[in-house]
Short mmCIF file of C-alpha atoms in Angstrom, two decimals:
data_model
loop_
_atom_site.label_atom_id
_atom_site.label_comp_id
_atom_site.label_asym_id
_atom_site.label_seq_id
_atom_site.Cartn_x
_atom_site.Cartn_y
_atom_site.Cartn_z
CA MET A 3 6.86 14.28 44.11
CA ASN A 4 4.37 16.36 46.06
CA HIS A 5 0.83 17.29 45.08
CA GLU A 6 1.77 20.70 43.73
CA GLN A 7 4.59 19.30 41.58
CA ILE A 8 2.19 16.77 40.10
CA ARG A 9 -0.37 19.51 39.44
CA GLU A 10 2.21 21.65 37.63
CA LYS A 11 3.19 18.79 35.36
CA VAL A 12 -0.46 18.04 34.60
CA ILE A 13 -1.09 21.68 33.70
CA ALA A 14 2.03 21.81 31.52
CA PHE A 15 0.83 18.72 29.63
CA LEU A 16 -2.69 20.06 29.17
CA GLY A 17 -1.24 23.26 27.74
CA ASN A 18 -0.12 21.23 24.72
CA TYR A 19 -3.68 20.30 23.90
CA LEU A 20 -6.09 23.00 25.07
CA PRO A 21 -6.17 26.65 26.04
CA LEU A 22 -5.54 27.06 29.77
CA ASP A 23 -6.85 30.59 30.13
CA GLY A 24 -9.85 30.48 32.40
CA LEU A 25 -9.57 26.75 33.04
CA GLY A 26 -10.04 26.13 36.76
CA ASP A 27 -8.67 23.13 38.62
CA LYS A 28 -12.09 21.53 38.86
CA ASP A 29 -13.41 22.52 35.43
CA ASN A 30 -14.31 19.56 33.25
CA ILE A 31 -11.65 19.22 30.53
CA PHE A 32 -13.82 16.99 28.38
CA GLN A 33 -16.63 19.53 28.31
CA THR A 34 -14.39 22.13 26.70
CA ARG A 35 -14.69 22.15 22.93
CA ALA A 36 -10.92 21.91 22.60
CA VAL A 37 -10.34 18.20 23.12
CA ASN A 38 -11.24 15.38 20.74
CA SER A 39 -11.32 11.60 20.84
CA LEU A 40 -7.52 11.33 20.61
CA PHE A 41 -7.05 13.25 23.83
CA ALA A 42 -8.34 10.61 26.25
CA MET A 43 -5.62 8.13 25.33
CA GLN A 44 -3.01 10.89 25.18
CA LEU A 45 -3.88 11.72 28.77
CA VAL A 46 -3.53 8.07 29.82
CA LEU A 47 -0.15 7.80 28.07
CA PHE A 48 0.99 11.03 29.72
CA VAL A 49 0.29 9.99 33.29
CA GLU A 50 1.86 6.58 32.69
CA LYS A 51 5.05 7.85 31.09
CA GLU A 52 5.50 10.99 33.16
CA PHE A 53 4.80 9.44 36.56
CA GLY A 54 5.73 5.81 35.95
CA ILE A 55 2.33 4.43 36.89
CA GLN A 56 -0.04 2.01 35.16
CA VAL A 57 -3.62 3.10 34.61
CA GLU A 58 -5.66 0.00 35.45
CA ASN A 59 -9.14 -1.07 34.52
CA GLU A 60 -10.46 0.01 37.91
CA ASP A 61 -9.06 3.51 37.35
CA LEU A 62 -11.46 4.00 34.43
CA GLU A 63 -13.74 6.52 36.12
CA MET A 64 -14.42 9.97 34.72
CA SER A 65 -13.79 11.29 38.22
CA ASN A 66 -10.14 10.34 37.67
CA PHE A 67 -9.66 12.19 34.39
CA GLU A 68 -12.18 14.99 34.07
CA SER A 69 -10.16 17.89 35.53
CA ILE A 70 -6.72 19.07 36.62
CA HIS A 71 -7.77 18.29 40.18
CA ALA A 72 -8.95 14.78 39.24
CA VAL A 73 -5.82 13.81 37.31
CA THR A 74 -3.58 15.21 40.02
CA GLY A 75 -5.48 13.21 42.62
CA LEU A 76 -5.26 10.01 40.59
CA VAL A 77 -1.52 10.36 40.16
CA ALA A 78 -0.99 11.29 43.81
CA ARG A 79 -2.92 8.21 44.97
CA LYS A 80 -1.19 5.81 42.63
CA THR A 81 2.32 7.12 43.27
CA SER A 82 1.78 7.01 47.02
CA ASN A 83 0.89 3.31 46.70
CA GLN A 84 4.14 2.46 44.92
CA MET B 663 20.15 11.32 15.28
CA ARG B 664 20.32 8.15 13.25
CA ILE B 665 17.34 6.86 11.28
CA ALA B 666 18.11 3.21 10.71
CA LEU B 667 16.71 -0.18 11.58
CA THR B 668 18.55 -2.39 14.03
CA PRO B 669 20.04 -5.65 12.72
CA ASP B 670 17.20 -7.57 14.43
CA GLN B 671 14.61 -5.34 12.77
CA GLU B 672 16.27 -5.80 9.38
CA ARG B 673 16.30 -9.58 9.80
CA PHE B 674 12.66 -9.58 10.81
CA GLN B 675 11.74 -7.45 7.81
CA GLN B 676 13.53 -9.85 5.48
CA ALA B 677 11.71 -12.79 7.03
CA CYS B 678 8.36 -11.04 6.55
CA ARG B 679 9.24 -10.20 2.95
CA ALA B 680 10.17 -13.82 2.27
CA PHE B 681 6.89 -15.01 3.81
CA VAL B 682 4.89 -12.64 1.62
CA ALA B 683 6.82 -13.68 -1.50
CA GLU B 684 6.37 -17.37 -0.79
CA GLU B 685 2.91 -17.59 0.73
CA ILE B 686 0.94 -14.59 -0.55
CA LEU B 687 2.14 -13.30 -3.92
CA PRO B 688 1.67 -16.58 -5.84
CA ARG B 689 -2.03 -16.78 -4.94
CA VAL B 690 -3.21 -13.28 -4.07
CA GLU B 691 -4.82 -12.43 -7.43
CA ALA B 692 -6.87 -15.64 -7.32
CA TYR B 693 -8.17 -15.28 -3.79
CA ASP B 694 -8.78 -11.56 -4.28
CA GLU B 695 -10.96 -12.37 -7.27
CA ALA B 696 -12.75 -15.15 -5.37
CA GLU B 697 -13.33 -12.86 -2.34
CA GLN B 698 -12.21 -15.67 -0.05
CA PHE B 699 -9.20 -15.44 2.24
CA PRO B 700 -7.52 -18.88 2.28
CA PRO B 701 -7.86 -20.62 5.68
CA GLU B 702 -4.49 -22.31 5.19
CA LEU B 703 -2.87 -18.89 4.81
CA ILE B 704 -4.28 -17.88 8.18
CA GLN B 705 -2.75 -21.03 9.65
CA LYS B 706 0.62 -20.18 8.13
CA MET B 707 0.41 -16.62 9.44
CA ALA B 708 -0.39 -18.04 12.86
CA ALA B 709 2.47 -20.54 12.68
CA ALA B 710 4.87 -17.71 11.88
CA GLY B 711 3.64 -15.86 14.96
CA TYR B 712 2.28 -12.92 12.98
CA LEU B 713 -1.21 -13.02 14.51
CA GLY B 714 0.29 -12.58 17.96
CA ALA B 715 3.13 -10.35 16.93
CA ASN B 716 2.10 -7.53 19.27
CA ALA B 717 1.42 -9.80 22.27
CA PRO B 718 4.01 -10.55 24.93
CA ALA B 719 5.73 -13.92 25.03
CA GLU B 720 3.79 -14.97 28.13
CA TYR B 721 0.70 -15.21 25.91
CA GLY B 722 2.55 -16.95 23.11
CA GLY B 723 3.18 -13.77 21.14
CA LEU B 724 6.31 -12.47 19.46
CA GLY B 725 6.46 -9.40 21.72
CA LEU B 726 7.61 -7.19 18.87
CA ASP B 727 8.69 -3.61 19.33
CA ALA B 728 6.50 -1.02 17.60
CA ILE B 729 8.90 -0.44 14.69
CA SER B 730 9.08 -4.16 13.96
CA TYR B 731 5.31 -4.42 14.08
CA GLY B 732 5.18 -1.61 11.55
CA LEU B 733 7.64 -3.50 9.33
CA LEU B 734 5.37 -6.54 9.47
CA CYS B 735 2.45 -4.43 8.29
CA GLU B 736 4.57 -2.74 5.63
CA GLU B 737 5.66 -6.06 4.15
CA PHE B 738 2.14 -7.47 4.22
CA GLY B 739 0.95 -4.21 2.68
CA ARG B 740 3.37 -4.78 -0.20
CA GLY B 741 1.75 -8.09 -0.91
CA CYS B 742 -1.93 -7.93 -0.02
CA ALA B 743 -4.08 -5.35 1.70
CA SER B 744 -6.57 -8.01 2.79
CA ALA B 745 -3.85 -9.99 4.58
CA ARG B 746 -2.67 -6.80 6.23
CA SER B 747 -6.29 -6.08 7.22
CA LEU B 748 -6.42 -9.41 9.04
CA LEU B 749 -3.33 -8.42 11.01
CA THR B 750 -4.97 -5.08 11.75
CA VAL B 751 -8.36 -6.10 13.10
CA HIS B 752 -7.07 -9.16 14.93
CA SER B 753 -4.31 -7.25 16.66
CA MET B 754 -6.63 -4.35 17.50
CA VAL B 755 -8.81 -6.67 19.53
CA LEU B 756 -5.87 -8.49 21.06
CA LEU B 757 -4.25 -5.23 22.12
CA ALA B 758 -7.49 -3.88 23.60
CA LEU B 759 -7.96 -7.09 25.56
CA LEU B 760 -4.40 -7.06 26.86
CA ARG B 761 -4.81 -3.46 27.94
CA TRP B 762 -8.35 -3.26 29.29
CA GLY B 763 -9.53 -6.88 29.52
CA SER B 764 -10.28 -8.58 32.83
CA PRO B 765 -8.07 -11.46 34.02
CA THR B 766 -10.88 -13.84 33.04
CA GLN B 767 -11.09 -12.38 29.53
CA LYS B 768 -7.33 -12.54 29.09
CA GLU B 769 -7.28 -16.12 30.26
CA ALA B 770 -10.07 -17.06 27.87
CA TRP B 771 -8.85 -15.25 24.77
CA ALA B 772 -5.39 -13.69 24.88
CA GLU B 773 -3.33 -16.81 24.26
CA ARG B 774 -5.80 -18.24 21.73
CA LEU B 775 -5.70 -15.02 19.76
CA ALA B 776 -1.94 -14.59 20.09
CA ARG B 777 -1.33 -18.13 18.83
CA GLY B 778 -3.87 -17.69 16.05
CA ALA B 779 -6.08 -20.48 17.36
CA ALA B 780 -8.97 -18.02 17.11
CA VAL B 781 -9.59 -14.96 14.94
CA ALA B 782 -10.93 -11.68 16.30
CA ALA B 783 -12.75 -8.82 14.59
CA PHE B 784 -13.57 -5.24 15.60
CA ALA B 785 -17.25 -4.34 15.44
CA LEU B 786 -17.81 -0.60 15.77
CA SER B 787 -19.31 0.70 12.50
CA GLU B 788 -23.03 0.59 11.83
CA PRO B 789 -25.23 1.37 8.84
CA THR B 790 -25.71 4.92 10.16
CA ALA B 791 -22.62 5.33 12.36
CA GLY B 792 -19.26 5.46 10.58
CA SER B 793 -17.06 8.50 11.08
CA ASP B 794 -19.41 9.63 13.84
CA ALA B 795 -18.65 6.70 16.11
CA THR B 796 -20.55 8.19 19.02
CA SER B 797 -23.88 7.93 17.21
CA LEU B 798 -24.10 4.16 17.63
CA ALA B 799 -27.65 2.79 17.71
CA THR B 800 -26.81 -0.69 19.05
CA THR B 801 -27.97 -1.06 22.64
CA ALA B 802 -26.98 -3.29 25.54
CA VAL B 803 -29.51 -3.65 28.33
CA PRO B 804 -28.63 -5.29 31.68
CA ASP B 805 -30.60 -8.48 32.16
CA GLY B 806 -29.91 -10.34 35.40
CA GLY B 807 -26.14 -10.63 35.26
CA HIS B 808 -26.21 -10.62 31.47
CA TYR B 809 -26.66 -8.04 28.73
CA LEU B 810 -29.17 -8.15 25.90
CA LEU B 811 -27.70 -6.67 22.71
CA ASN B 812 -29.81 -5.38 19.87
CA GLY B 813 -28.75 -3.59 16.70
CA ARG B 814 -26.74 -3.96 13.50
CA LYS B 815 -23.08 -3.66 12.68
CA LYS B 816 -21.78 -3.11 9.16
CA TRP B 817 -18.47 -3.22 7.27
CA ILE B 818 -16.91 -5.53 9.85
CA THR B 819 -13.63 -6.79 8.43
CA PHE B 820 -13.12 -10.59 8.61
CA ALA B 821 -16.47 -10.96 10.36
CA GLN B 822 -17.25 -13.93 8.09
CA ILE B 823 -14.59 -16.02 9.80
CA ALA B 824 -14.05 -14.36 13.19
CA ASP B 825 -14.51 -16.43 16.33
CA VAL B 826 -15.02 -13.43 18.59
CA PHE B 827 -15.92 -9.77 18.18
CA LEU B 828 -14.98 -6.74 20.21
CA LEU B 829 -18.35 -5.07 19.80
CA PHE B 830 -19.55 -1.65 20.87
CA ALA B 831 -23.04 -0.89 22.15
CA LYS B 832 -24.64 1.76 24.30
CA VAL B 833 -25.52 1.01 27.93
CA ALA B 834 -27.89 3.73 29.14
CA GLY B 835 -26.57 5.93 26.35
CA GLN B 836 -22.89 5.31 27.14
CA ILE B 837 -20.68 3.44 24.65
CA THR B 838 -19.43 0.21 26.16
CA ALA B 839 -17.26 -2.59 24.77
CA PHE B 840 -18.21 -6.27 24.87
CA LEU B 841 -16.84 -9.58 23.71
CA VAL B 842 -19.38 -11.44 21.60
CA GLU B 843 -18.71 -14.98 20.41
CA LYS B 844 -19.68 -16.00 16.90
CA ASP B 845 -21.90 -18.90 17.93
CA ASN B 846 -24.23 -16.80 20.06
CA PRO B 847 -27.78 -17.68 18.93
CA GLY B 848 -28.74 -13.98 18.95
CA LEU B 849 -26.03 -13.14 16.41
CA THR B 850 -26.48 -13.52 12.66
CA ILE B 851 -23.51 -12.93 10.35
CA LYS B 852 -24.35 -11.78 6.82
CA PRO B 853 -21.46 -11.64 4.32
CA ILE B 854 -20.93 -8.49 2.24
CA ARG B 855 -19.75 -9.30 -1.28
CA GLY B 856 -18.89 -7.40 -4.42
CA LEU B 857 -16.45 -4.90 -2.91
CA SER B 858 -14.11 -2.96 -5.18
CA GLY B 859 -11.09 -3.13 -2.91
CA CYS B 860 -9.74 -5.40 -0.18
CA ARG B 861 -11.97 -7.99 -1.77
CA ALA B 862 -10.67 -10.86 0.35
CA SER B 863 -11.29 -9.09 3.65
CA MET B 864 -14.44 -11.13 4.20
CA LEU B 865 -16.59 -8.28 5.45
CA ALA B 866 -19.97 -8.94 6.98
CA GLU B 867 -22.89 -7.36 8.72
CA LEU B 868 -23.72 -8.46 12.24
CA HIS B 869 -27.37 -8.59 13.24
CA LEU B 870 -27.95 -8.69 16.98
CA GLU B 871 -31.42 -9.73 18.06
CA ASN B 872 -31.74 -10.17 21.81
CA CYS B 873 -28.15 -11.39 21.75
CA ARG B 874 -27.61 -12.43 25.38
CA ILE B 875 -24.06 -12.32 26.67
CA PRO B 876 -22.62 -12.76 30.18
CA GLY B 877 -21.95 -9.60 32.15
CA GLU B 878 -18.34 -10.68 32.49
CA ASN B 879 -17.93 -10.11 28.72
CA LEU B 880 -17.96 -6.35 29.27
CA VAL B 881 -14.47 -5.00 28.45
CA GLY B 882 -13.19 -2.15 30.60
CA ARG B 883 -15.90 -0.27 32.41
CA PRO B 884 -19.43 0.73 31.39
CA GLY B 885 -19.26 3.94 29.37
CA PHE B 886 -15.56 3.61 28.61
CA GLY B 887 -15.91 1.76 25.33
CA TRP B 888 -15.30 5.08 23.61
CA PRO B 889 -12.76 6.57 23.48
CA TYR B 890 -10.69 4.40 25.85
CA VAL B 891 -11.18 0.81 24.61
CA GLY B 892 -12.15 1.68 21.05
CA GLY B 893 -9.72 4.59 20.86
CA LEU B 894 -6.78 2.43 21.92
CA ALA B 895 -7.68 -0.16 19.29
CA LEU B 896 -8.20 2.41 16.53
CA ASP B 897 -4.95 4.16 17.35
CA HIS B 898 -3.15 0.85 16.85
CA GLY B 899 -5.24 0.22 13.74
CA ARG B 900 -4.21 3.56 12.27
CA TYR B 901 -0.55 2.64 12.75
CA THR B 902 -0.99 -0.70 10.99
CA VAL B 903 -2.89 0.92 8.12
CA ALA B 904 -0.25 3.66 7.78
CA CYS B 905 2.52 1.07 7.52
CA GLY B 906 0.43 -1.07 5.20
CA CYS B 907 -0.08 1.95 2.94
CA LEU B 908 3.66 2.51 2.93
CA GLY B 909 4.12 -1.07 1.75
CA LEU B 910 1.43 -0.72 -0.90
CA ALA B 911 3.02 2.48 -2.23
CA ALA B 912 6.50 0.92 -2.17
CA ALA B 913 5.20 -2.05 -4.16
CA CYS B 914 3.75 0.32 -6.77
CA LEU B 915 7.05 2.17 -6.98
CA ASP B 916 9.08 -1.04 -7.34
CA ALA B 917 6.77 -2.37 -10.04
CA SER B 918 6.99 0.94 -11.89
CA LEU B 919 10.78 1.08 -11.72
CA ALA B 920 10.93 -2.39 -13.25
CA TYR B 921 8.37 -1.54 -15.91
CA VAL B 922 9.96 1.70 -17.10
CA THR B 923 13.24 -0.06 -17.82
CA GLU B 924 11.55 -2.90 -19.74
CA ARG B 925 8.86 -1.12 -21.68
CA ARG B 926 10.00 0.75 -24.79
CA GLN B 927 8.12 3.49 -26.60
CA PHE B 928 9.37 5.82 -29.35
CA GLY B 929 12.49 3.64 -29.61
CA VAL B 930 13.68 4.06 -26.03
CA PRO B 931 12.74 2.69 -22.59
CA LEU B 932 9.99 4.61 -20.79
CA ALA B 933 12.64 5.53 -18.23
CA GLU B 934 14.24 7.90 -20.73
CA HIS B 935 11.11 10.00 -21.10
CA GLN B 936 11.31 12.96 -18.78
CA LEU B 937 7.61 13.00 -17.95
CA ILE B 938 7.97 9.42 -16.72
CA GLN B 939 10.99 10.46 -14.65
CA GLN B 940 8.85 13.15 -13.05
CA LEU B 941 6.22 10.58 -12.07
CA VAL B 942 8.84 8.22 -10.66
CA THR B 943 10.52 10.99 -8.69
CA ASP B 944 7.28 12.08 -7.06
CA MET B 945 6.41 8.47 -6.24
CA ALA B 946 9.80 7.86 -4.61
CA VAL B 947 9.75 11.07 -2.56
CA ASN B 948 6.21 10.36 -1.40
CA VAL B 949 7.14 6.83 -0.33
CA GLU B 950 10.11 8.15 1.66
CA THR B 951 8.06 10.83 3.43
CA ALA B 952 5.47 8.22 4.35
CA ARG B 953 8.23 5.95 5.65
CA LEU B 954 9.69 8.72 7.81
CA LEU B 955 6.29 9.50 9.35
CA CYS B 956 5.67 5.80 10.02
CA TYR B 957 9.07 5.38 11.63
CA ARG B 958 8.54 8.48 13.77
CA ALA B 959 5.15 7.21 14.90
CA GLY B 960 6.66 3.79 15.63
CA TYR B 961 9.48 5.29 17.66
CA LEU B 962 7.11 7.40 19.77
CA ARG B 963 4.80 4.41 20.24
CA GLN B 964 7.69 2.34 21.49
CA GLU B 965 8.54 5.11 23.95
CA GLY B 966 4.95 5.30 25.21
CA ASP B 967 5.05 9.00 24.36
CA PRO B 968 1.66 10.80 24.33
CA GLY B 969 2.79 12.43 21.08
CA ALA B 970 2.58 9.02 19.44
CA ILE B 971 -1.16 9.33 18.96
CA LEU B 972 -1.01 12.53 16.91
CA ALA B 973 2.09 11.27 15.07
CA THR B 974 0.19 8.10 14.18
CA ALA B 975 -2.79 10.07 12.88
CA MET B 976 -0.41 12.12 10.73
CA ALA B 977 1.31 8.99 9.44
CA LYS B 978 -2.01 7.38 8.55
CA TYR B 979 -3.31 10.55 6.91
CA HIS B 980 -0.22 10.99 4.77
CA ALA B 981 0.49 7.34 3.97
CA ALA B 982 -3.09 6.70 2.83
CA ARG B 983 -2.91 9.65 0.45
CA VAL B 984 0.51 8.55 -0.76
CA ALA B 985 -0.83 5.05 -1.39
CA ASN B 986 -3.54 6.50 -3.61
CA GLU B 987 -1.28 8.90 -5.46
CA THR B 988 1.42 6.30 -5.98
CA ALA B 989 -0.99 3.61 -7.12
CA ALA B 990 -2.58 6.07 -9.56
CA ALA B 991 0.84 7.06 -10.93
CA ALA B 992 1.81 3.40 -11.28
CA MET B 993 -1.39 2.73 -13.22
CA GLN B 994 -0.59 5.67 -15.49
CA ILE B 995 2.89 4.33 -16.15
CA HIS B 996 1.62 0.83 -16.86
CA GLY B 997 -1.08 2.05 -19.22
CA ALA B 998 -3.53 -0.61 -20.39
CA ASN B 999 -1.37 -3.36 -18.87
CA GLY B 1000 -2.08 -1.96 -15.43
CA PHE B 1001 -5.76 -2.77 -15.79
CA THR B 1002 -5.13 -6.48 -16.24
CA ARG B 1003 -4.66 -9.12 -13.58
CA ALA B 1004 -1.29 -9.90 -15.16
CA TYR B 1005 -0.01 -7.04 -13.02
CA PRO B 1006 -0.81 -6.32 -9.36
CA LEU B 1007 -1.31 -2.60 -9.96
CA GLN B 1008 -5.06 -2.81 -10.51
CA ARG B 1009 -5.43 -4.51 -7.12
CA HIS B 1010 -3.19 -2.01 -5.33
CA TRP B 1011 -5.09 0.83 -7.01
CA ARG B 1012 -8.46 -0.54 -5.84
CA ASP B 1013 -7.16 -1.35 -2.37
CA ALA B 1014 -5.54 2.06 -1.92
CA LYS B 1015 -8.88 3.87 -2.02
CA VAL B 1016 -10.14 1.90 0.95
CA MET B 1017 -7.20 3.18 3.00
CA GLU B 1018 -8.55 6.72 2.88
CA ILE B 1019 -11.82 5.50 4.36
CA ILE B 1020 -10.95 3.01 7.11
CA GLU B 1021 -9.60 3.73 10.61
CA GLY B 1022 -10.75 7.32 10.27
CA SER B 1023 -11.20 8.78 6.80
CA THR B 1024 -8.76 11.29 5.40
CA GLN B 1025 -11.19 14.05 6.31
CA ILE B 1026 -11.57 12.79 9.89
CA GLN B 1027 -7.77 12.72 10.25
CA GLN B 1028 -7.65 16.31 8.98
CA LEU B 1029 -10.22 17.36 11.58
CA LEU B 1030 -8.47 15.53 14.42
CA ILE B 1031 -5.02 16.81 13.56
CA ALA B 1032 -6.09 20.39 12.93
CA LYS B 1033 -8.20 20.60 16.07
CA GLN B 1034 -5.30 19.52 18.27
CA LEU B 1035 -2.83 21.87 16.64
CA ILE B 1036 -5.17 24.85 16.74
CA ALA B 1037 -6.55 24.29 20.24
CA ALA B 1038 -3.11 24.41 21.80
CA LYS B 1039 -2.45 27.81 20.20
CA SER B 1040 -5.81 29.45 20.88
#
């Protein structure tokens, strides 16, 4: 799966949880008022189930989850290592 | 679409029900009144594998699927909310460790917890931080490879007997999770007595005064205690509470069905009075709707589906309300008898109220659920 395909899946997932209008690839998802405390774990479950990867302890950095760009990059890195 | 348990799940449920009937029901009223959970009951729960039911076999656990784990909580919920609470808090910590713990932490604790050789408790709430978990006042300050913890925790279930706590404190303002052992000289455990419900849950306050713990006791990463470590644990906790509420409500329904056929008023059994039939019908329908939501949440959890988290919040929200409504209806049916310890209804009724407070109150569930549903449409 290439970078753009990953990005599209990430955006499709986020659309279930927050309004996408005006949300740029590098905008911080967690600073929107739309997400709550449930969302963080939903995002982890999504990347694991959708892309068949395991989010590890060392992946726990906000720079891996804070935006469309960040999540796409995390998935691209982890899938390329498989 | 087929909503049915597998033969293995049915067998496991029957085994759990038999355990509750044999080991819990004969003594629950006495230990509830005494506010002391029997140590020998914990040993029997451990021997049956229930304390490690959600851990994989490599750690000595039963490796149950999510539906089966829900059945365990349902059956314990039928018998005793305090016993189910032990399953809840212990498994919350075990799950968080298995998911976010370091290899050293897993080696030190996972098998001990899974085999029930040690008991774990979840220490998030504080005197001034309950529903607003992010307002914690407890601090953790780096101190030469260690952390110094200061603050107070309150309403910590089974803290009186826990060997280790998954405890949350702020590091430079960021919520972080730590393992704190009970014998740390900076930790004082003060029992909370005189509760109305879940009286045998052995709650306590934790007072941390320059409680010095090794840096390697940090779970996950600094700043990821909430919502990642704590959120994972609470999500699991909500599922166990939802299923426990289902069991509590089912027990109230079963007791009521037996009572209305035995008790006679105006020359006929209560069951022949139509207003009683209305109560029983509402109880039964509520129990079934709670069961369906619990099963749906369990199925999604087993699948690792992101939708499991919202489904679990819905199941907890609904099942906790059903537990209260069903217990109240059962008390109404039992009349004055329901208020005596000769019947378990008074205990279920008291315990049910707690379920709308713990693992996110009913109002917090409403806020969480509504916000997610509305945000996606706005």
